């Protein structure tokens, strides 16, 4: 089969790799129908997170079960399923608590020795604890299939951020970050009842999506100018909740500065250079809460899936460029150049 591999910074290749096979009785082999490139994949692409030459990559995908191990009870060949970006056994205490990302036997797609989602097929460990079945008829609906793909990461991550930010009905929420996760944070905040949503971003194509998703205001400034603009929009107080979807020192400083006293920050941006972005004395004095981290999207899929199927929420606009498998390297370049927001891959 063919799959995307990374060999060095900016060196993405689509190569022949061994076909996945059932290795454990809890495995399934999945034929990938849709995958995508994540903003967090760019850190490996740029050489800011280490990868071994030839390592697989990609952690968002949906597909059709082709084979199931003897101990798999929930899935059979032909089932359409979505895979969250972390596999988990579904039986440990963390999984029972809805924190599948801490499962001791879990792991991330594309880690050393595992399959990545940007390819033709994937071996899925612990299929019963990991996968979620989708309606078979969705396979024939291209827009719906694309929307469902967002359940594998960005929609659930945006929802996790909104929960961390303490979104309630009637609240004012600010969103730092205009990538796919930040935009899904806007969608999630709207779904949870936020009355005012302030999106921070300067790219019109992205802020247009933010407005379509429910943003009531857009702030194009950065740094202190952005802080002043949000303060002005909120009568000097700041937002009840802030979604931080970038992960840099500057984005975290902005999030703290625009939060209302007593407010909350939901942080889901993968940290890169954000170690000095927090001043705990400021947060202590202003009673600002910080909640978030890697999103346990497997816990959120059952809640979000019905709304996606009904069309109540539609995250598909975050995918603004579609490539075949051979186009994945150019898709990485497009996202790195910010000429694409999020690249959809059709193997």
CSV table of C-alpha atoms in Angstrom, one decimal:
chain,number,residue,atom,x,y,z
A,1,UNK,CA,0.0,0.0,0.0
A,2,UNK,CA,1.0,3.7,-0.3
A,3,UNK,CA,1.3,6.1,2.6
A,4,UNK,CA,2.8,9.4,3.6
A,5,UNK,CA,6.2,9.3,5.3
A,6,UNK,CA,8.5,12.0,6.7
A,7,UNK,CA,12.2,11.9,6.1
A,8,UNK,CA,13.5,15.3,7.2
A,9,UNK,CA,12.2,18.8,7.6
A,10,UNK,CA,10.2,19.7,4.5
A,11,UNK,CA,10.8,16.3,3.0
A,12,UNK,CA,7.4,14.5,2.8
A,13,UNK,CA,7.1,11.5,0.6
A,14,UNK,CA,4.3,9.1,-0.5
A,15,UNK,CA,5.9,5.6,-0.6
A,16,UNK,CA,5.1,2.0,-0.7
A,17,UNK,CA,4.9,0.5,2.8
A,18,UNK,CA,3.9,-2.9,4.1
A,19,UNK,CA,0.1,-3.6,4.0
A,20,UNK,CA,-1.4,-3.6,7.5
A,21,UNK,CA,-2.4,-6.9,8.9
A,22,UNK,CA,-4.2,-8.1,12.0
A,23,UNK,CA,-1.5,-8.5,14.7
A,24,UNK,CA,-3.6,-8.8,17.8
A,25,UNK,CA,-7.1,-10.2,18.2
A,26,UNK,CA,-8.4,-6.8,19.2
A,27,UNK,CA,-7.2,-5.1,15.9
A,28,UNK,CA,-9.0,-4.2,12.8
A,29,UNK,CA,-7.6,-3.2,9.4
A,30,UNK,CA,-9.2,-0.1,8.0
A,31,UNK,CA,-9.3,1.2,4.5
A,32,UNK,CA,-9.0,5.0,4.6
A,33,UNK,CA,-11.7,7.0,2.8
A,34,UNK,CA,-10.8,10.5,4.1
A,35,UNK,CA,-7.8,11.8,6.0
A,36,UNK,CA,-6.3,15.3,6.5
A,37,UNK,CA,-3.3,17.3,7.5
A,38,UNK,CA,-3.4,18.8,11.0
A,39,UNK,CA,-1.7,22.1,12.0
A,40,UNK,CA,0.2,20.1,14.6
A,41,UNK,CA,1.7,18.0,11.8
A,42,UNK,CA,3.5,21.1,10.6
A,43,UNK,CA,5.8,21.1,13.7
A,44,UNK,CA,7.2,17.8,12.4
A,45,UNK,CA,7.2,19.2,8.8
A,46,UNK,CA,9.3,22.2,10.0
A,47,UNK,CA,11.6,20.1,12.1
A,48,UNK,CA,10.4,21.5,15.4
A,49,UNK,CA,9.4,18.1,16.7
A,50,UNK,CA,11.6,15.1,16.1
A,51,UNK,CA,10.7,12.3,13.7
A,52,UNK,CA,12.6,9.3,12.5
A,53,UNK,CA,13.4,9.2,8.7
A,54,UNK,CA,10.6,7.2,7.0
A,55,UNK,CA,8.2,7.5,10.0
A,56,UNK,CA,4.5,7.5,9.1
A,57,UNK,CA,2.4,10.5,9.8
A,58,UNK,CA,-1.3,11.6,10.1
A,59,UNK,CA,-3.8,11.2,12.9
A,60,UNK,CA,-7.2,12.1,11.5
A,61,UNK,CA,-9.1,9.6,9.3
A,62,UNK,CA,-12.3,7.8,8.6
A,63,UNK,CA,-12.7,4.6,6.7
A,64,UNK,CA,-14.2,1.2,6.0
A,65,UNK,CA,-13.4,-1.9,8.1
A,66,UNK,CA,-11.8,-4.5,5.9
A,67,UNK,CA,-10.9,-7.1,8.5
A,68,UNK,CA,-11.5,-7.6,12.2
A,69,UNK,CA,-9.6,-9.7,14.8
A,70,UNK,CA,-11.2,-12.6,16.6
A,71,UNK,CA,-11.8,-10.6,19.8
A,72,UNK,CA,-13.5,-7.6,18.1
A,73,UNK,CA,-17.2,-7.6,18.9
A,74,UNK,CA,-18.3,-4.1,17.9
A,75,UNK,CA,-17.2,-4.0,14.3
A,76,UNK,CA,-17.3,-6.1,11.1
A,77,UNK,CA,-16.0,-5.8,7.6
A,78,UNK,CA,-17.9,-3.1,5.7
A,79,UNK,CA,-18.6,-0.8,8.7
A,80,UNK,CA,-18.0,2.9,8.2
A,81,UNK,CA,-16.1,4.3,11.2
A,82,UNK,CA,-14.3,7.4,12.5
A,83,UNK,CA,-11.0,7.1,14.4
A,84,UNK,CA,-10.1,9.6,17.1
A,85,UNK,CA,-6.5,10.8,17.0
A,86,UNK,CA,-5.5,8.5,19.9
A,87,UNK,CA,-6.3,4.8,20.2
A,88,UNK,CA,-7.4,3.5,23.6
A,89,UNK,CA,-8.4,0.2,25.1
A,90,UNK,CA,-11.8,1.4,26.4
A,91,UNK,CA,-11.4,-0.7,29.6
A,92,UNK,CA,-9.0,1.2,31.9
A,93,UNK,CA,-10.0,3.7,34.6
A,94,UNK,CA,-9.0,6.6,32.4
A,95,UNK,CA,-11.2,5.4,29.5
A,96,UNK,CA,-14.1,4.9,31.9
A,97,UNK,CA,-13.6,8.5,33.1
A,98,UNK,CA,-13.6,9.9,29.5
A,99,UNK,CA,-9.9,10.6,29.5
A,100,UNK,CA,-8.9,8.2,26.7
A,101,UNK,CA,-5.8,10.3,26.0
A,102,UNK,CA,-4.3,9.0,29.2
A,103,UNK,CA,-5.0,5.3,28.5
A,104,UNK,CA,-1.9,3.3,29.5
A,105,UNK,CA,-2.2,1.1,26.5
A,106,UNK,CA,-3.2,3.9,24.1
A,107,UNK,CA,-1.1,5.7,21.6
A,108,UNK,CA,-1.0,8.3,18.8
A,109,UNK,CA,-1.3,7.5,15.1
A,110,UNK,CA,2.0,8.1,13.4
A,111,UNK,CA,4.1,7.4,16.4
A,112,UNK,CA,7.1,5.1,15.9
A,113,UNK,CA,6.0,1.6,15.0
A,114,UNK,CA,2.4,2.6,14.3
A,115,UNK,CA,0.5,3.4,11.1
A,116,UNK,CA,-0.3,7.0,10.2
A,117,UNK,CA,-3.7,8.1,8.8
A,118,UNK,CA,-2.3,9.8,5.6
A,119,UNK,CA,-2.3,6.5,3.6
A,120,UNK,CA,-4.4,3.9,2.1
A,121,UNK,CA,-5.0,1.7,5.1
A,122,UNK,CA,-4.4,1.6,8.9
A,123,UNK,CA,-4.1,-1.1,11.5
A,124,UNK,CA,-6.3,0.0,14.4
A,125,UNK,CA,-5.3,-1.4,17.9
A,126,UNK,CA,-8.1,-1.9,20.5
A,127,UNK,CA,-10.8,-1.3,17.8
A,128,UNK,CA,-13.7,-1.7,20.2
A,129,UNK,CA,-12.4,1.0,22.6
A,130,UNK,CA,-11.3,3.3,19.8
A,131,UNK,CA,-13.5,3.4,16.8
A,132,UNK,CA,-17.0,4.9,16.5
A,133,UNK,CA,-19.4,3.5,13.9
A,134,UNK,CA,-21.0,5.9,11.4
A,135,UNK,CA,-24.2,5.5,9.3
A,136,UNK,CA,-23.3,3.5,6.2
A,137,UNK,CA,-25.2,5.9,4.0
A,138,UNK,CA,-22.8,8.7,4.9
A,139,UNK,CA,-20.2,7.1,2.7
A,140,UNK,CA,-22.1,8.3,-0.3
A,141,UNK,CA,-22.4,11.9,0.9
A,142,UNK,CA,-19.2,13.8,0.2
A,143,UNK,CA,-20.0,16.9,2.3
A,144,UNK,CA,-21.2,14.9,5.2
A,145,UNK,CA,-18.2,12.6,5.0
A,146,UNK,CA,-16.0,15.6,5.2
A,147,UNK,CA,-17.9,17.0,8.2
A,148,UNK,CA,-17.6,13.7,10.0
A,149,UNK,CA,-13.9,13.7,9.5
A,150,UNK,CA,-13.7,16.7,11.8
A,151,UNK,CA,-14.8,14.4,14.6
A,152,UNK,CA,-11.4,12.7,14.6
A,153,UNK,CA,-9.7,15.8,16.0
A,154,UNK,CA,-10.5,19.4,15.3
A,155,UNK,CA,-14.2,19.5,16.2
A,156,UNK,CA,-13.7,17.6,19.5
A,157,UNK,CA,-10.6,19.7,20.3
A,158,UNK,CA,-12.6,22.9,19.7
A,159,UNK,CA,-15.3,21.5,22.0
A,160,UNK,CA,-12.7,20.6,24.7
A,161,UNK,CA,-11.4,24.2,24.5
A,162,UNK,CA,-14.9,25.6,24.9
A,163,UNK,CA,-15.6,23.4,27.9
A,164,UNK,CA,-12.2,24.5,29.4
A,165,UNK,CA,-13.2,28.1,28.8
A,166,UNK,CA,-16.4,27.6,30.7
A,167,UNK,CA,-18.8,28.5,28.0
A,168,UNK,CA,-22.3,29.0,29.3
A,169,UNK,CA,-25.5,30.4,27.8
A,170,UNK,CA,-25.2,34.1,27.4
A,171,UNK,CA,-21.4,34.3,28.0
A,172,UNK,CA,-18.9,36.3,26.1
A,173,UNK,CA,-16.0,34.2,24.6
A,174,UNK,CA,-12.8,35.2,22.8
A,175,UNK,CA,-11.0,32.8,20.5
A,176,UNK,CA,-7.2,33.2,20.0
A,177,UNK,CA,-6.2,31.4,16.9
A,178,UNK,CA,-7.8,31.3,13.4
A,179,UNK,CA,-6.7,27.8,12.4
A,180,UNK,CA,-9.1,24.9,12.1
A,181,UNK,CA,-9.2,24.2,15.9
A,182,UNK,CA,-9.9,27.9,16.7
A,183,UNK,CA,-12.7,28.0,14.1
A,184,UNK,CA,-14.1,24.8,15.6
A,185,UNK,CA,-13.8,26.5,19.0
A,186,UNK,CA,-16.1,29.2,17.6
A,187,UNK,CA,-18.5,26.6,16.4
A,188,UNK,CA,-18.4,24.8,19.8
A,189,UNK,CA,-18.9,28.0,21.8
A,190,UNK,CA,-22.0,28.9,19.6
A,191,UNK,CA,-23.4,25.4,20.1
A,192,UNK,CA,-23.0,25.7,23.9
A,193,UNK,CA,-24.9,29.0,24.0
A,194,UNK,CA,-22.3,31.8,24.0
A,195,UNK,CA,-24.0,35.1,23.2
A,196,UNK,CA,-21.0,37.0,22.0
A,197,UNK,CA,-17.9,35.4,20.4
A,198,UNK,CA,-14.9,37.5,19.5
A,199,UNK,CA,-12.6,35.9,17.0
A,200,UNK,CA,-9.0,37.1,16.8
A,201,UNK,CA,-7.6,36.7,13.3
A,202,UNK,CA,-6.3,38.7,10.4
A,203,UNK,CA,-6.9,36.4,7.5
A,204,UNK,CA,-10.2,37.4,5.9
A,205,UNK,CA,-10.9,33.9,4.4
A,206,UNK,CA,-10.6,32.5,8.0
A,207,UNK,CA,-12.5,35.2,9.8
A,208,UNK,CA,-15.3,34.8,7.2
A,209,UNK,CA,-15.6,31.2,8.3
A,210,UNK,CA,-15.5,32.3,12.0
A,211,UNK,CA,-18.5,34.7,11.3
A,212,UNK,CA,-20.4,31.9,9.5
A,213,UNK,CA,-19.7,29.6,12.6
A,214,UNK,CA,-21.1,32.2,15.0
A,215,UNK,CA,-18.5,34.9,15.7
A,216,UNK,CA,-20.1,38.2,16.4
A,217,UNK,CA,-16.9,40.3,16.3
A,218,UNK,CA,-13.5,40.0,14.7
A,219,UNK,CA,-10.3,41.5,16.0
A,220,UNK,CA,-7.5,41.7,13.5
A,221,UNK,CA,-4.9,43.3,15.7
A,222,UNK,CA,-2.2,41.3,17.6
A,223,UNK,CA,-0.4,41.7,20.9
A,224,UNK,CA,-1.3,44.8,23.0
A,225,UNK,CA,-3.4,46.2,20.2
A,226,UNK,CA,-5.6,43.1,20.2
A,227,UNK,CA,-5.9,43.2,24.0
A,228,UNK,CA,-7.1,46.8,23.9
A,229,UNK,CA,-9.6,46.0,21.1
A,230,UNK,CA,-11.1,43.1,23.1
A,231,UNK,CA,-11.2,45.2,26.3
A,232,UNK,CA,-13.0,48.0,24.3
A,233,UNK,CA,-15.6,45.5,23.0
A,234,UNK,CA,-16.3,44.2,26.5
A,235,UNK,CA,-16.6,47.4,28.3
A,236,UNK,CA,-13.1,47.1,29.7
A,237,UNK,CA,-13.7,43.8,31.5
A,238,UNK,CA,-12.5,41.2,29.0
A,239,UNK,CA,-14.2,37.9,28.0
A,240,UNK,CA,-15.8,35.4,30.4
A,241,UNK,CA,-13.9,32.7,28.7
A,242,UNK,CA,-11.0,32.5,26.3
A,243,UNK,CA,-10.2,29.7,23.9
A,244,UNK,CA,-6.4,29.5,23.3
A,245,UNK,CA,-5.8,27.5,20.1
A,246,UNK,CA,-2.2,28.4,19.1
A,247,UNK,CA,0.2,27.3,21.8
A,248,UNK,CA,2.8,30.1,21.6
A,249,UNK,CA,4.1,32.4,24.4
A,250,UNK,CA,2.4,35.4,22.7
A,251,UNK,CA,-1.0,33.6,22.3
A,252,UNK,CA,-1.0,32.6,25.9
A,253,UNK,CA,-0.1,36.1,27.1
A,254,UNK,CA,-2.9,37.4,24.9
A,255,UNK,CA,-5.4,34.9,26.4
A,256,UNK,CA,-4.5,35.9,29.9
A,257,UNK,CA,-4.7,39.6,29.1
A,258,UNK,CA,-8.2,39.5,27.5
A,259,UNK,CA,-9.8,37.2,30.1
A,260,UNK,CA,-12.2,38.8,32.5
A,261,UNK,CA,-11.3,38.6,36.2
A,262,UNK,CA,-12.8,35.3,37.4
A,263,UNK,CA,-12.8,34.0,33.9
A,264,UNK,CA,-11.4,30.8,32.4
A,265,UNK,CA,-8.9,29.9,29.6
A,266,UNK,CA,-9.4,26.7,27.7
A,267,UNK,CA,-6.1,25.9,26.1
A,268,UNK,CA,-5.7,23.3,23.4
A,269,UNK,CA,-2.9,24.8,21.2
A,270,UNK,CA,0.0,22.3,21.1
A,271,UNK,CA,2.7,24.1,23.1
A,272,UNK,CA,5.6,25.3,21.1
A,273,UNK,CA,7.5,28.1,22.8
A,274,UNK,CA,4.8,28.8,25.3
A,275,UNK,CA,6.7,27.9,28.5
A,276,UNK,CA,7.0,31.5,29.6
A,277,UNK,CA,3.6,32.7,28.5
A,278,UNK,CA,2.0,32.4,31.9
A,279,UNK,CA,2.4,34.7,34.9
A,280,UNK,CA,0.9,32.8,37.8
A,281,UNK,CA,0.9,35.8,40.0
A,282,UNK,CA,-1.3,37.7,37.5
A,283,UNK,CA,-3.6,34.7,37.2
A,284,UNK,CA,-3.8,34.3,41.0
A,285,UNK,CA,-4.6,38.0,41.6
A,286,UNK,CA,-7.3,38.0,38.9
A,287,UNK,CA,-8.8,34.5,39.7
A,288,UNK,CA,-8.3,33.2,36.2
A,289,UNK,CA,-8.7,29.5,35.7
A,290,UNK,CA,-6.7,27.4,33.2
A,291,UNK,CA,-8.1,24.2,31.9
A,292,UNK,CA,-7.5,22.1,28.8
A,293,UNK,CA,-4.7,20.1,27.3
A,294,UNK,CA,-4.8,17.2,24.8
A,295,UNK,CA,-8.5,16.6,23.9
A,296,UNK,CA,-10.1,13.2,24.7
A,297,UNK,CA,-12.1,13.4,21.5
A,298,UNK,CA,-13.2,9.8,21.8
A,299,UNK,CA,-15.3,10.9,24.8
A,300,UNK,CA,-17.0,13.7,22.8
A,301,UNK,CA,-17.8,11.9,19.5
A,302,UNK,CA,-21.1,10.4,20.8
A,303,UNK,CA,-22.3,13.8,21.9
A,304,UNK,CA,-21.2,15.7,18.8
A,305,UNK,CA,-22.1,13.0,16.2
A,306,UNK,CA,-25.9,13.5,16.2
A,307,UNK,CA,-25.5,17.2,15.6
A,308,UNK,CA,-23.2,16.7,12.7
A,309,UNK,CA,-25.5,14.1,11.2
A,310,UNK,CA,-28.5,16.4,11.6
A,311,UNK,CA,-26.6,19.3,10.1
A,312,UNK,CA,-27.0,21.4,13.2
A,313,UNK,CA,-23.3,22.0,13.1
A,314,UNK,CA,-21.2,21.7,10.0
A,315,UNK,CA,-17.4,21.9,10.4
A,316,UNK,CA,-16.7,21.0,6.8
A,317,UNK,CA,-15.8,24.6,5.7
A,318,UNK,CA,-12.5,24.3,7.6
A,319,UNK,CA,-11.3,22.0,4.8
A,320,UNK,CA,-10.5,24.4,2.0
A,321,UNK,CA,-8.1,22.4,-0.2
A,322,UNK,CA,-8.5,18.8,-1.4
A,323,UNK,CA,-5.7,16.6,-2.6
A,324,UNK,CA,-5.2,12.9,-3.5
A,325,UNK,CA,-2.5,10.9,-1.8
A,326,UNK,CA,0.1,12.0,-4.3
A,327,UNK,CA,-0.7,15.7,-3.4
A,328,UNK,CA,0.0,15.4,0.3
A,329,UNK,CA,3.5,16.9,0.1
A,330,UNK,CA,2.1,19.9,-1.7
A,331,UNK,CA,-0.7,20.0,0.8
A,332,UNK,CA,1.9,20.4,3.6
A,333,UNK,CA,3.6,23.2,1.8
A,334,UNK,CA,0.2,25.0,1.2
A,335,UNK,CA,-0.6,24.8,4.9
A,336,UNK,CA,2.9,25.9,5.9
A,337,UNK,CA,2.6,28.9,3.5
A,338,UNK,CA,-0.9,29.6,4.9
A,339,UNK,CA,-2.4,29.4,1.5
A,340,UNK,CA,-4.6,26.6,2.8
A,341,UNK,CA,-6.4,26.4,6.1
A,342,UNK,CA,-6.8,22.6,6.4
A,343,UNK,CA,-6.1,20.0,3.7
A,344,UNK,CA,-8.5,17.2,3.0
A,345,UNK,CA,-6.9,14.0,1.7
A,346,UNK,CA,-8.8,11.5,-0.5
A,347,UNK,CA,-6.5,8.4,-0.8
